[in-house]
Amino acid sequence: MQRTNNVQELNAICKRVRRHIVQMIGAARSGHPGGSLSAVEILVTLYFDVLRHDAARPDWPGRDRFILSKGHGAPVLYAVMAECGYLPVEELATLRKLGSPLQGHPDKRFLPALEASTGSLGQGLSLALGMGAAARLDGAGWRTYVVLGDGECQEGQIWEAAMFGAFHRMGNVCAIVDYNKIQLDGFVKDIMELEPFRAKWEGFGWNVIDVDGHDIAALQGAFAAAASTTDRPAVIIAHTVKGKGVSFMENNPKYHGTAPTPQEVEAAMKELA
Amino acid sequence: MSPRTKFELKPGMATREAFGRALVELGRENPNVVAVDADLSKSTYTHFFAVEFPGRFFSCGIAEANMVGVAAGLASAGKIPFAASFASFAVNKGFEQMRVLVAYPGVNVKIVGTHCGISIGEDGPSQMATEDIALACSLAGFVVLSPADEVSMRALVRAAAAHNGPVYIRAGRPKVPVIYPPSQSFEIGRSVELTGGTDLTIVATGLLVAEAIRAADQLAAEGVSARVLDMHTIKPLDTDAIRRAAAETGALVVAEEHLAEGGLGVRVAQAVARTHPCPMEFVGLADTYAESGTPEELLDKYGLTARDVAAAARRVLARKR
Ligand SMILES: Cc1ncc(C[n+]2csc(CCOP(=O)(O)OP(=O)(O)O)c2C)c(N)n1
């Protein structure tokens, strides 16, 4: 597959991924566009620049691990994996259909190249830390990355995991929070405020890096900074816009879990041309 | 020919919506009724209550264990809390709290689990509750309700509020047929006989009640007289009606949208095993997790349709003869 750290090339991939997301959710007629679109730059930067992985050898033991803890964002993961060559791009059209490897939420039974089956929020950080602990036991150099939703950070287990990560100095684990400020029922501040968010993670002993989650160069810098601290885990708070790239979805809680209509798909594809 | 089913099936609303509407009615009648939610109020329909009674609605964020704990606190201080989420999250994530803070001290909390079973469809197994009946029934003193349509849901939500003690109510995502006339009355622990029958009895709950009625119609066309019981209360179980059915019809089929192991089926079997053993068949999920698909595709693939109920009836009849 094509690897690149060129920002322009990465941005071009992001645009293709956004088009896939809109089309596949439109075709499925259900799914979660908002939180898929907000995480595009995060996943593209990871898969094309940061992660050590090989689509031809998904079971390579030395690969870095990636977990999409907010499993409802599956479309962005599938689209990025397709661009990397884990699956044919044409297969994206089967999202959520009976028998498809592209289940509504990531499902290892159907797509073994996935590191985790997710969908019940709050659990991925613990899983990532367990993987990190195993890597350390084996003296292996691979790192583990996990993407969390902001709403997801309301789960108590996230903070149990946060304590574990700092206490056990899990420097080989990096969490990224897709901080798009919207969850299912509305804005995070109206459902269950997370602020002061940075201070919470700092208080739990993590290396906290705030970044514009749509700025690829900034993300690259954040991942480098995260990897350079080895005595404690890092969390990248990626400030993002839910529905990013499609004007009528941006910052609109409706598109958390509403698929675009055929007309909306058409309008979105024009914007993403 | 046996009589056709007593009730005609007309299109109706989802049982989760019927719950949300009933909760508003209760809220108007009793200021002690409150609601607790975990970022799914639009899906569980508690947002109706939130809009009308904002001061009595507590948003917990995505934190189901805390939601159940808060509900236990509200109940301990005299409120009647309804705590709602997807069944898979409310029960699986709130289970320890349901056990220690609710069941053990016998606190007056109502847990409502929506999107039960596999008929949730495309979202797939992480969002599906296929073990919630088993879990809720394992909690001492819990009442476990599984209404089949909007009429029974409304009545049983009211009965749950009137009952002083822990209750779990199971609700579904898809729209389901209306089975009952508005005047039908319901009592916790007392099943409803939907069709009389002499050859076998189909004991069904939730989504499978309508399928059982359709199966009984198919069987009637074959000259088989099937009794259908709506087992809307899974705990305490209506053992009288079940034992009578076993004695009078001599064969049982149990149908539910839940793991066959650990659900209504094993409870019915236990009710008859000692005193009224008879041939039995079970319509439920095999020991697996489902997948993504339309609700219709999944119910068909995993064997939870009228066709499957009728096939089970034919199998049990063959063993009876
Ligand atoms: C434990 C659990 N509770 C509830 C849900 C239902 N649910 C799916 S997505 C979602 C909102 C997630 O919000 P957030 O984490 O902010 O994700 P994003 O905005 O990035 O899509 C909820 C409540 C779930 N999947 N898991």
XYZ file of C-alpha atoms and ligand atoms in Angstrom:
620
model
C 0.000 0.000 0.000
C 0.895 3.621 -0.393
C 2.418 5.115 2.769
C 2.971 8.831 2.957
C 3.662 11.634 5.358
C 2.859 14.229 2.719
C 0.061 16.415 4.030
C -1.406 17.117 0.608
C -1.555 13.436 -0.263
C -3.068 12.614 3.105
C -5.706 15.290 2.604
C -6.567 13.805 -0.776
C -7.047 10.410 0.866
C -9.271 12.050 3.492
C -11.531 13.368 0.766
C -11.889 9.915 -0.787
C -12.617 8.435 2.628
C -15.342 11.035 3.267
C -16.950 10.171 -0.063
C -16.904 6.478 0.847
C -18.469 7.198 4.233
C -21.365 9.196 2.821
C -22.013 6.710 0.037
C -21.802 3.592 2.151
C -24.081 4.895 4.899
C -26.464 6.238 2.276
C -26.595 2.820 0.624
C -27.036 1.048 3.955
C -29.842 3.485 4.864
C -28.715 3.369 8.488
C -25.534 4.133 10.391
C -23.592 6.932 12.024
C -22.216 9.556 9.626
C -21.375 12.354 12.096
C -18.833 10.537 14.233
C -17.356 8.800 11.190
C -16.686 12.088 9.395
C -15.174 13.744 12.475
C -12.499 11.046 12.783
C -11.310 10.938 9.156
C -8.033 12.857 9.569
C -7.220 10.935 12.750
C -7.587 7.534 11.103
C -5.996 8.499 7.784
C -2.934 9.960 9.533
C -2.658 6.833 11.645
C -3.094 4.264 8.883
C -1.069 5.999 6.165
C 1.707 7.566 8.217
C 1.946 6.499 11.845
C 0.956 2.845 12.261
C 3.371 0.088 11.348
C 1.124 -2.394 9.608
C 0.823 -4.416 6.414
C -2.521 -4.998 4.730
C -1.070 -8.099 3.088
C -0.190 -9.559 6.491
C -2.893 -8.487 8.946
C -1.644 -11.084 11.442
C 1.977 -9.847 11.453
C 2.880 -10.087 15.176
C 4.992 -6.929 15.118
C 2.211 -4.667 13.841
C 0.954 -1.703 15.798
C -2.557 -2.267 17.110
C -5.528 -0.011 16.384
C -8.860 -0.141 18.213
C -11.910 1.903 17.290
C -13.477 1.960 20.733
C -16.366 4.089 19.480
C -17.464 1.224 17.285
C -20.398 3.073 15.735
C -17.760 4.946 13.716
C -17.144 1.702 11.801
C -17.652 3.339 8.366
C -14.525 5.504 8.711
C -12.495 2.472 9.771
C -13.790 0.320 6.916
C -13.221 3.100 4.379
C -9.641 3.669 5.558
C -8.937 -0.065 5.627
C -10.273 -0.338 2.077
C -7.993 2.503 0.949
C -5.106 0.601 2.569
C -5.995 -2.580 0.704
C -7.452 -4.668 3.528
C -10.602 -5.106 1.460
C -11.809 -4.130 -2.009
C -13.265 -0.630 -2.179
C -16.326 -2.070 -3.950
C -17.094 -4.098 -0.843
C -17.841 -0.892 1.088
C -21.265 -0.877 -0.581
C -22.208 -3.967 1.442
C -22.062 -2.124 4.770
C -24.632 -3.465 7.258
C -26.026 -6.003 4.795
C -26.636 -9.587 5.830
C -23.427 -11.606 5.523
C -21.175 -8.612 4.822
C -17.753 -8.448 6.487
C -18.710 -4.833 7.175
C -21.025 -5.309 10.105
C -22.854 -2.391 11.703
C -20.186 -2.295 14.391
C -16.672 -3.765 13.967
C -16.935 -7.538 14.295
C -13.784 -9.687 14.250
C -15.805 -12.763 13.341
C -16.595 -11.218 9.967
C -13.412 -9.184 9.398
C -10.462 -10.912 11.095
C -8.102 -8.025 10.246
C -9.825 -6.021 12.973
C -8.106 -5.945 16.358
C -11.355 -5.775 18.331
C -15.119 -6.170 18.205
C -16.539 -2.964 19.593
C -19.894 -1.199 19.844
C -20.584 -1.149 23.551
C -18.956 2.135 24.531
C -16.392 2.523 27.275
C -14.365 -0.647 26.880
C -11.666 -0.011 24.282
C -9.201 1.810 26.500
C -8.960 -1.139 28.887
C -8.421 -3.439 25.933
C -5.681 -1.202 24.524
C -3.908 -1.094 27.872
C -4.059 -4.871 28.148
C -2.501 -5.174 24.705
C 0.167 -2.669 25.718
C 0.907 -4.695 28.833
C 1.294 -7.835 26.710
C 3.691 -6.058 24.337
C 5.777 -4.951 27.263
C 5.840 -8.487 28.726
C 7.084 -9.784 25.387
C 9.643 -7.030 25.092
C 7.990 -6.128 21.786
C 8.160 -2.653 20.302
C 4.686 -2.370 18.820
C 2.377 0.369 20.054
C -1.369 0.441 20.615
C -3.674 3.245 19.475
C -7.303 3.593 20.502
C -9.895 6.129 19.360
C -12.521 7.125 21.924
C -15.660 9.223 21.553
C -16.137 12.202 23.836
C -19.536 10.953 24.981
C -17.874 7.609 25.483
C -15.594 9.198 28.083
C -18.619 9.470 30.368
C -18.343 5.733 31.028
C -16.724 5.000 34.371
C -14.576 2.262 32.861
C -12.657 4.872 30.866
C -11.430 6.395 34.112
C -10.675 3.034 35.701
C -8.537 2.384 32.643
C -6.990 5.845 32.847
C -5.797 5.099 36.388
C -4.412 1.740 35.280
C -2.551 3.298 32.370
C -0.768 5.899 34.451
C -0.110 3.573 37.391
C 1.495 0.953 35.145
C 3.332 3.595 33.072
C 1.922 2.321 29.798
C 4.019 4.521 27.544
C 3.305 2.280 24.553
C -0.387 3.188 24.506
C -1.861 6.272 22.873
C -5.525 7.224 23.179
C -7.122 9.720 20.841
C -10.398 11.364 21.869
C -12.524 12.490 18.941
C -13.688 15.600 20.783
C -16.540 16.650 18.500
C -18.673 17.935 21.414
C -21.776 16.038 20.313
C -23.123 12.676 21.429
C -26.365 10.821 20.619
C -29.024 12.921 22.308
C -27.363 16.288 21.712
C -24.395 18.401 22.753
C -22.054 16.926 25.341
C -22.367 20.037 27.513
C -26.144 19.474 27.738
C -26.026 15.703 28.345
C -23.055 15.354 30.730
C -20.317 17.967 30.624
C -16.735 16.685 30.376
C -14.904 19.959 30.975
C -12.381 20.624 32.313
C -11.437 17.705 30.105
C -7.705 18.303 29.759
C -7.384 18.747 33.508
C -9.157 15.439 34.102
C -6.665 13.496 31.995
C -3.758 15.419 33.532
C -5.097 14.660 36.979
C -5.126 10.994 36.025
C -1.438 11.206 35.123
C -1.554 11.134 31.327
C 0.548 13.055 28.850
C -2.148 15.275 27.332
C -1.822 16.767 23.858
C -4.521 19.101 22.517
C -4.729 19.339 18.753
C -6.979 20.416 15.892
C -8.197 16.998 14.809
C -8.631 18.055 11.186
C -5.099 19.483 10.822
C -2.962 16.629 9.542
C 0.394 18.289 10.220
C -0.714 19.004 13.775
C -1.856 15.415 14.194
C 1.490 14.147 12.932
C 3.208 16.328 15.513
C 0.909 15.050 18.249
C 1.560 11.404 17.397
C 5.301 12.059 17.449
C 5.031 13.783 20.818
C 2.955 10.908 22.166
C 5.498 8.329 21.056
C 8.368 10.238 22.617
C 7.029 9.962 26.162
C 7.702 6.426 27.246
C 7.071 6.604 30.981
C 3.347 7.290 30.799
C 0.498 6.910 28.344
C -0.552 9.755 26.076
C -3.972 11.051 25.187
C -4.465 13.251 22.167
C -7.537 15.424 22.624
C -8.452 15.982 18.984
C -10.812 18.931 18.644
C -13.081 18.033 15.761
C -16.360 18.919 14.101
C -19.017 16.247 14.009
C -20.098 15.666 10.409
C -16.960 17.462 9.125
C -16.896 18.044 5.391
C -20.626 17.947 4.716
C -22.093 21.371 5.462
C -25.548 20.259 6.542
C -24.157 17.555 8.808
C -21.545 19.705 10.503
C -22.313 20.323 14.165
C -25.795 18.906 13.723
C -26.701 16.256 16.331
C -29.313 14.848 13.946
C -26.572 13.210 11.902
C -25.151 11.256 14.808
C -27.223 8.267 13.782
C -29.279 9.307 10.774
C -28.296 8.086 7.317
C -28.378 10.623 4.489
C -31.254 10.315 2.032
C -30.376 9.747 -1.645
C -30.794 13.504 -2.261
C -28.556 14.280 0.713
C -25.948 11.835 -0.577
C -25.999 13.665 -3.890
C -25.639 17.068 -2.227
C -22.826 15.786 -0.017
C -20.947 14.262 -2.966
C -21.024 17.625 -4.722
C -19.448 19.253 -1.681
C -16.828 16.507 -1.523
C -16.027 16.586 -5.253
C -61.278 -26.983 12.580
C -60.314 -25.090 15.651
C -61.557 -21.538 16.180
C -59.533 -18.800 14.562
C -57.589 -16.489 16.803
C -59.662 -14.199 18.925
C -57.807 -11.003 18.031
C -57.017 -9.609 14.639
C -53.504 -8.194 14.157
C -53.500 -4.534 13.115
C -50.435 -2.330 12.587
C -49.239 -0.676 15.786
C -46.366 1.212 17.364
C -43.158 -0.171 18.820
C -43.407 -1.277 22.434
C -40.595 1.183 23.330
C -42.768 4.051 22.092
C -45.760 2.723 24.023
C -43.526 2.715 27.094
C -42.500 6.346 26.531
C -46.123 7.434 26.172
C -47.263 5.486 29.228
C -44.460 7.041 31.256
C -45.769 10.528 30.454
C -49.259 9.508 31.574
C -47.831 8.218 34.833
C -45.841 11.411 35.239
C -49.035 13.456 35.016
C -50.757 11.330 37.627
C -47.953 10.922 40.126
C -45.326 13.589 40.869
C -43.084 10.909 42.392
C -42.537 9.271 39.026
C -39.114 10.271 37.679
C -36.945 9.155 34.764
C -33.217 8.457 34.456
C -31.508 8.075 31.119
C -28.093 7.327 29.609
C -27.887 9.258 26.303
C -30.563 7.251 24.553
C -33.691 9.224 25.440
C -34.732 9.600 21.815
C -34.395 5.871 21.250
C -36.052 4.773 24.494
C -38.725 7.491 24.157
C -38.048 8.861 27.629
C -37.593 12.198 25.828
C -41.385 12.558 25.881
C -41.103 12.595 29.669
C -38.021 14.843 29.563
C -39.867 17.441 27.515
C -42.919 17.516 29.772
C -41.146 17.117 33.120
C -37.619 18.475 32.668
C -37.137 18.805 36.420
C -37.914 15.135 36.993
C -35.650 13.834 34.242
C -32.019 13.053 35.070
C -29.524 12.764 32.234
C -26.609 10.518 33.234
C -24.587 10.604 30.052
C -23.270 7.326 28.683
C -22.943 5.736 32.114
C -25.417 2.923 32.661
C -23.999 1.589 35.921
C -24.285 5.042 37.424
C -27.791 5.383 35.989
C -28.992 2.280 37.830
C -27.236 3.394 41.009
C -28.840 6.844 40.853
C -32.227 5.226 40.266
C -31.691 3.097 43.376
C -30.948 6.237 45.366
C -34.028 8.010 44.066
C -36.160 4.995 44.958
C -34.611 4.661 48.402
C -35.797 8.199 49.096
C -39.367 7.608 47.966
C -39.340 8.305 44.229
C -40.513 5.891 41.544
C -37.663 5.951 39.030
C -37.806 4.495 35.540
C -34.270 3.963 34.253
C -34.120 3.276 30.531
C -31.471 2.362 27.996
C -30.952 -0.296 25.359
C -31.560 -3.588 27.176
C -28.026 -4.710 26.404
C -26.474 -1.696 28.150
C -28.978 -1.245 30.994
C -28.809 -4.875 32.062
C -25.303 -5.912 31.079
C -23.613 -2.758 32.335
C -26.013 -2.096 35.203
C -26.243 -5.687 36.370
C -24.126 -5.469 39.502
C -26.043 -2.354 40.538
C -29.345 -4.091 39.753
C -28.232 -6.913 42.009
C -26.699 -5.134 44.989
C -28.458 -1.762 45.019
C -31.882 -2.825 43.727
C -32.690 -6.543 44.097
C -30.837 -7.289 47.311
C -32.457 -4.509 49.386
C -35.676 -4.812 47.331
C -35.735 -1.200 46.206
C -38.563 0.179 44.055
C -36.671 0.689 40.773
C -38.064 0.063 37.291
C -35.449 -0.793 34.679
C -36.608 -0.533 31.075
C -34.501 -2.245 28.430
C -35.389 -1.299 24.863
C -34.059 -2.707 21.567
C -34.229 -6.224 22.984
C -33.481 -9.320 20.969
C -32.171 -9.369 17.408
C -34.986 -7.393 15.755
C -32.886 -4.269 16.311
C -31.335 -5.279 12.983
C -28.381 -3.579 11.275
C -26.567 -2.374 14.408
C -25.606 -5.948 15.209
C -24.824 -8.018 18.316
C -23.070 -5.382 20.434
C -26.393 -3.547 20.682
C -28.621 -6.651 20.932
C -29.878 -8.034 24.225
C -30.244 -11.772 23.925
C -29.557 -12.694 27.542
C -31.426 -10.003 29.486
C -34.330 -12.275 30.468
C -31.897 -14.792 31.943
C -30.022 -12.094 33.818
C -33.060 -10.242 35.137
C -34.768 -13.469 36.193
C -31.673 -14.428 38.162
C -32.189 -11.448 40.463
C -34.213 -12.458 43.513
C -37.489 -10.605 43.843
C -37.395 -8.953 40.423
C -40.579 -8.862 38.365
C -39.729 -9.411 34.683
C -42.166 -8.170 32.049
C -42.074 -8.664 28.285
C -45.148 -7.088 26.665
C -46.061 -8.001 23.093
C -47.869 -4.891 21.885
C -48.696 -1.280 22.719
C -51.845 -2.093 24.680
C -50.155 -4.561 26.984
C -47.088 -2.350 27.325
C -49.162 0.611 28.451
C -51.074 -1.491 30.972
C -47.986 -3.225 32.293
C -45.974 -0.012 32.674
C -48.826 1.167 34.877
C -48.849 -2.122 36.754
C -45.084 -1.861 37.230
C -45.443 1.601 38.748
C -48.183 0.363 41.060
C -46.068 -2.609 42.155
C -43.769 -1.765 45.046
C -40.485 -3.477 44.183
C -37.919 -4.041 41.431
C -39.253 -4.517 37.919
C -37.502 -5.117 34.606
C -39.483 -4.287 31.463
C -38.336 -5.500 28.077
C -39.241 -3.421 25.021
C -38.563 -3.787 21.317
C -37.320 -1.516 18.558
C -39.573 -2.387 15.568
C -43.188 -1.452 15.149
C -45.344 -4.432 16.085
C -48.979 -5.368 15.471
C -51.641 -4.451 17.989
C -52.916 -7.672 19.490
C -55.334 -6.469 22.133
C -58.410 -4.263 22.254
C -57.883 -1.153 24.385
C -60.201 -2.544 27.058
C -58.086 -5.649 27.735
C -56.900 -5.857 31.314
C -53.543 -7.230 32.432
C -52.225 -8.426 35.733
C -48.594 -9.039 36.623
C -48.072 -12.806 36.774
C -51.218 -13.764 34.896
C -50.854 -14.810 31.254
C -53.489 -14.172 28.602
C -55.004 -17.026 26.628
C -55.209 -15.655 23.090
C -56.690 -18.750 21.482
C -58.247 -21.760 23.051
C -56.804 -25.034 21.769
C -56.625 -28.706 22.563
C -53.759 -30.261 20.586
C -50.835 -28.252 21.936
C -50.014 -24.963 23.613
C -47.696 -22.267 22.335
C -46.289 -20.207 25.190
C -44.881 -17.004 23.708
C -43.556 -13.677 24.892
C -42.765 -10.292 23.347
C -42.295 -10.190 19.592
C -43.029 -13.904 19.313
C -46.620 -13.557 20.514
C -47.802 -12.204 17.161
C -45.758 -14.910 15.433
C -47.428 -17.523 17.638
C -50.862 -16.210 16.656
C -49.911 -16.425 12.983
C -48.538 -19.927 13.550
C -51.780 -20.952 15.248
C -53.679 -19.742 12.180
C -51.417 -21.810 9.910
C -51.890 -24.834 12.139
C -55.660 -24.345 12.245
C -55.677 -24.595 8.460
C -54.020 -28.013 8.911
C -56.678 -29.054 11.406
C -54.446 -28.564 14.447
C -55.922 -26.763 17.432
C -53.231 -24.691 19.143
C -53.694 -22.782 22.359
C -51.657 -19.583 22.525
C -50.605 -18.048 25.828
C -49.116 -14.551 25.978
C -46.599 -14.912 28.798
C -46.110 -11.177 29.289
C -44.800 -11.807 32.787
C -41.754 -14.046 32.791
C -41.245 -13.735 36.523
C -43.271 -14.530 38.572
C -44.313 -17.164 36.065
C -47.981 -18.101 35.611
C -47.321 -21.728 36.507
C -51.054 -22.448 36.893
C -51.807 -21.637 33.268
C -48.731 -23.534 32.102
C -49.534 -26.669 34.101
C -53.144 -26.511 32.958
C -51.973 -26.223 29.364
C -49.663 -29.193 29.805
C -52.428 -31.261 31.373
C -55.091 -30.296 28.837
C -53.099 -30.168 25.595
C -50.199 -32.518 26.412
C -47.537 -30.681 24.382
C -45.795 -27.302 24.682
C -43.879 -24.990 22.379
C -42.134 -22.013 23.985
C -41.206 -19.075 21.727
C -39.083 -16.059 22.618
C -36.646 -13.572 21.086
C -33.854 -14.521 23.477
C -31.266 -17.253 23.922
C -33.146 -20.525 24.135
C -30.864 -21.405 27.026
C -31.760 -19.394 30.083
C -34.919 -17.701 28.902
C -38.647 -18.307 29.186
C -38.261 -21.827 27.779
C -36.226 -23.190 30.651
C -38.544 -21.535 33.143
C -41.599 -23.149 31.536
C -39.822 -26.492 31.415
C -38.997 -26.210 35.084
C -42.624 -25.405 35.861
C -43.869 -28.649 34.300
C -40.932 -31.009 34.767
C -41.974 -32.463 38.107
C -45.753 -32.609 37.900
C -46.738 -32.386 34.228
C -43.877 -33.589 32.023
C -44.846 -33.566 28.345
C -43.140 -33.206 24.936
C -41.718 -29.693 24.516
C -40.037 -27.695 21.763
C -38.212 -24.402 22.047
C -38.101 -21.519 19.601
C -35.289 -19.171 20.554
C -31.752 -18.220 19.650
C -29.119 -20.903 19.440
C -25.933 -20.528 21.487
C -24.494 -17.764 19.338
C -24.490 -14.036 18.585
C -26.446 -12.783 15.606
C -25.176 -10.242 13.067
C -26.197 -7.227 11.020
C -29.150 -7.432 8.656
C -32.693 -6.197 8.398
C -34.902 -7.312 11.285
C -36.895 -9.516 8.890
C -33.762 -11.174 7.496
C -32.409 -11.848 10.957
C -35.646 -13.226 12.388
C -35.847 -15.498 9.360
C -32.208 -16.627 9.494
C -32.181 -17.204 13.240
C -35.488 -19.047 13.268
C -37.855 -16.683 15.062
C -40.823 -16.467 12.693
C -44.351 -17.902 12.609
C -42.981 -20.557 10.241
C -40.488 -21.670 12.893
C -43.156 -21.731 15.578
C -45.449 -23.815 13.366
C -42.586 -26.192 12.534
C -41.854 -26.620 16.241
C -45.543 -27.330 16.799
C -45.493 -30.079 14.165
C -42.387 -31.600 15.756
C -43.916 -31.615 19.207
C -47.143 -33.126 17.901
C -45.206 -35.902 16.205
C -43.590 -36.735 19.524
C -46.913 -36.581 21.350
C -48.495 -39.272 19.164
C -22.453 1.359 26.523
C -23.195 2.032 25.447
N -24.216 2.851 25.775
C -24.936 3.445 24.807
C -24.639 3.236 23.486
C -25.486 3.857 22.391
N -24.743 4.894 21.686
C -24.167 4.665 20.488
S -23.302 5.970 19.928
C -23.705 6.898 21.299
C -23.184 8.277 21.448
C -21.697 8.296 21.376
O -21.204 9.583 21.482
P -19.662 9.855 21.289
O -18.871 8.903 22.107
O -19.424 11.289 21.555
O -19.405 9.471 19.776
P -19.329 10.406 18.477
O -19.903 11.753 18.792
O -17.888 10.503 18.165
O -20.084 9.681 17.420
C -24.513 6.161 22.162
C -25.059 6.663 23.425
C -23.567 2.363 23.195
N -23.210 2.067 21.929
N -22.860 1.796 24.185
